[in-house]
Amino acid sequence: MAERPLTGDIRPGVMPDISAYESAGGYEALRKAVSGMSPEDVRKAVTDSNLRGRGGAGFPTGQKWSFVPPGEAASLQKYFIVNADEMEPGTFKDRLLLECNPHQVIEGAILGAYAIGAGRAYIFLRWEYRLAERRLREAMAEAMEKNYLGKNILGSGFSLELRIHTSAGRYICGEETALLNAMEGRRAIPRAKPPFPQVCGLWGRPTIVNNTETAANIPPIIRNGPSWFHGLSLTEDAGTKLYGVSGRVKRPGVWELPMGTTIRELLEGHAGGMREEYRFRGVIPGGASTDFLVEEHLDVKMDYGSVQKAGSRLGTGMMIILDDRTCPVGMVHSIIRFMARESCGWCTPCREGLPWLEKILNALETGDGRPSDIELLEEHTRLLGPGNTYCALAPGAVEPLQSGLRFFREDFERHIREKRCPWR
Amino acid sequence: MLTDDERREIEREVENCVNRREACVEALKVIQRSRGWVADDQLRGLSDILDMTPEELDSVATFYPLIFRRPVGRHVILICDSVSCWVMGYEDLLRHLKSSLGIGLGGTTTDGRFTFLPVACLGACDRAPAMMVDDELHTDLTREKIDDILRRYP
């Protein structure tokens, strides 16, 4: 069986504790880093590993870190934040790590903080992950006791205070600059960039925000080295990936597999194929903010480059299946309704455009659609597209709409022609 | 105004923060835990502790769906309406909950037992449809299962 550095030691129903984590090699990476590697060595290992952000954008982690002003001796306070505000519709991968492998997330945070010279780190956690919060707090207490956290970690002179910030809902908080505002006790609206958080982030200090899965990848990279990490993958994007499938499949779930596993293998192999009496029509491959793919794309490899080439994005790597008994217009409507509600209201195209789209789609669903609506929807996918807003919420929101209009156009037209939703 | 216990708990949070206002979401939750919701009067009390104006605090409090600025029922139902739950039958469960509770989303039952709210994707899509009642997650919901679950919250 292929190596699974993120989930290989998770046993269903077994409470993760520090001795089990240690006996599987846990905190060895931290020991190795603080005793024999400079922060620069850690940064170089992560850069060489070609680890890319697992939260959706796919930015190379080492490169992100490299923008933090160097100089460990600098007295400037820096911050390292793990983004555990998982709220992308269809995405349930970080929940698994936070609940079942909390020590690895914590070790990742410590190593990340060491690499950029941060004296303070946070886990930004959504309130709804109650079990995750309990397990993280227990794990942090255990790590403190063993001096993996706190002052003078393992006698290295490096000290780190780790805190959990438990949020209170709202999708936009997962956007990295909105997250910073949330942590500062402000309305969680995105910030204009530049300046980027790596230079001017939390309280104006250099700050790195990394997704939970990204952080959990750091300890095995440090322990086993970059070339090992490359070897885990089937394609040019390194490592394993947490992939998931939800919708009308036989066995919905989340699995850690080599990066580059195909959509077909996930759908037919791991998820067991479609349920009886349901046929596959399409897939949103990486959380709700990604473009639909269809039958002809089933052999696309789920890595950053391949999914992009196919016309969508890897996103979070968590697939949502559209079956033949589910209305594609209704599915897009569900996504747009969510995004319209969750828009923070800071910039006009998103605040005004998404509710308008929601109204049009609702009209289609209830039989009040007009022939000109399709053009109106298409126009909005451009107006709300990249470059017109502070953050990626609106451009992401219209991705399933624009590809839905392309692949399921006949369904949209039928709603207007028949003045009803044919699935109701 | 705030009770001494609330004040002490909030001050403990503040001690661990870089700046006082960093504690504001946690402070709002401290108040909500003891009173169920956050009233204007408590925002004024909090304002002194956190060096924020009551208006600033209100702007933060109203931004978060899980900070309640109105009284809520003894139990809060958070139903996931995101796309995976939608595909797996959310609309039918919504109809069922509306008619069992006699209220719509945003409402509170007249006996003060339940408040019914939508929530962003609960990250339980492999066990959809899902909802939370208070601190607990309930998954693989059906009409029958919902009836059983509601009975457990007096």
Coordinates of C-alpha atoms in Angstrom, one line a residue, chain B residues 23-82:
Chain B
A23 CA -10.3 39.0 22.6
C24 CA -13.5 40.4 21.3
V25 CA -15.0 37.3 19.5
E26 CA -14.1 35.2 22.5
A27 CA -15.6 37.8 24.9
L28 CA -18.8 37.9 23.0
K29 CA -19.0 34.1 23.3
V30 CA -18.4 34.3 27.1
I31 CA -21.4 36.6 27.4
Q32 CA -23.4 34.4 25.1
R33 CA -22.6 31.2 27.0
S34 CA -23.9 32.7 30.3
R35 CA -26.9 34.6 28.8
G36 CA -27.8 32.9 25.5
W37 CA -27.4 36.1 23.6
V38 CA -25.7 39.5 23.6
A39 CA -27.7 42.6 24.5
D40 CA -26.8 46.3 23.9
D41 CA -26.2 46.7 27.6
Q42 CA -23.4 44.0 27.6
L43 CA -21.8 45.6 24.6
R44 CA -21.4 48.7 26.6
G45 CA -19.9 46.8 29.5
L46 CA -17.5 45.0 27.1
S47 CA -16.5 48.3 25.5
D48 CA -14.6 49.4 28.6
I49 CA -12.7 46.2 28.9
L50 CA -11.6 45.9 25.2
D51 CA -11.0 49.6 24.4
M52 CA -13.6 49.4 21.5
T53 CA -16.7 51.5 21.1
P54 CA -20.0 49.7 21.5
E55 CA -20.6 50.5 17.8
E56 CA -17.4 48.8 16.8
L57 CA -18.3 45.8 18.9
D58 CA -21.8 45.7 17.4
S59 CA -20.3 45.8 13.9
V60 CA -18.2 42.7 14.8
A61 CA -21.0 40.9 16.6
T62 CA -23.5 41.3 13.8
F63 CA -20.9 40.1 11.3
Y64 CA -20.9 36.6 12.8
P65 CA -24.0 34.3 12.4
L66 CA -23.1 32.5 15.6
I67 CA -23.1 35.5 17.8
F68 CA -26.8 36.2 18.6
R69 CA -27.9 39.8 19.1
R70 CA -31.5 38.6 19.8
P71 CA -32.8 36.1 22.2
V72 CA -32.7 32.5 21.0
G73 CA -34.4 29.3 22.0
R74 CA -33.0 26.8 24.6
H75 CA -31.5 24.9 21.7
V76 CA -30.2 26.1 18.4
I77 CA -30.6 24.0 15.3
L78 CA -28.0 24.7 12.6
I79 CA -29.0 23.1 9.3
C80 CA -26.4 22.7 6.6
D81 CA -27.8 24.0 3.3
S82 CA -24.5 23.7 1.3

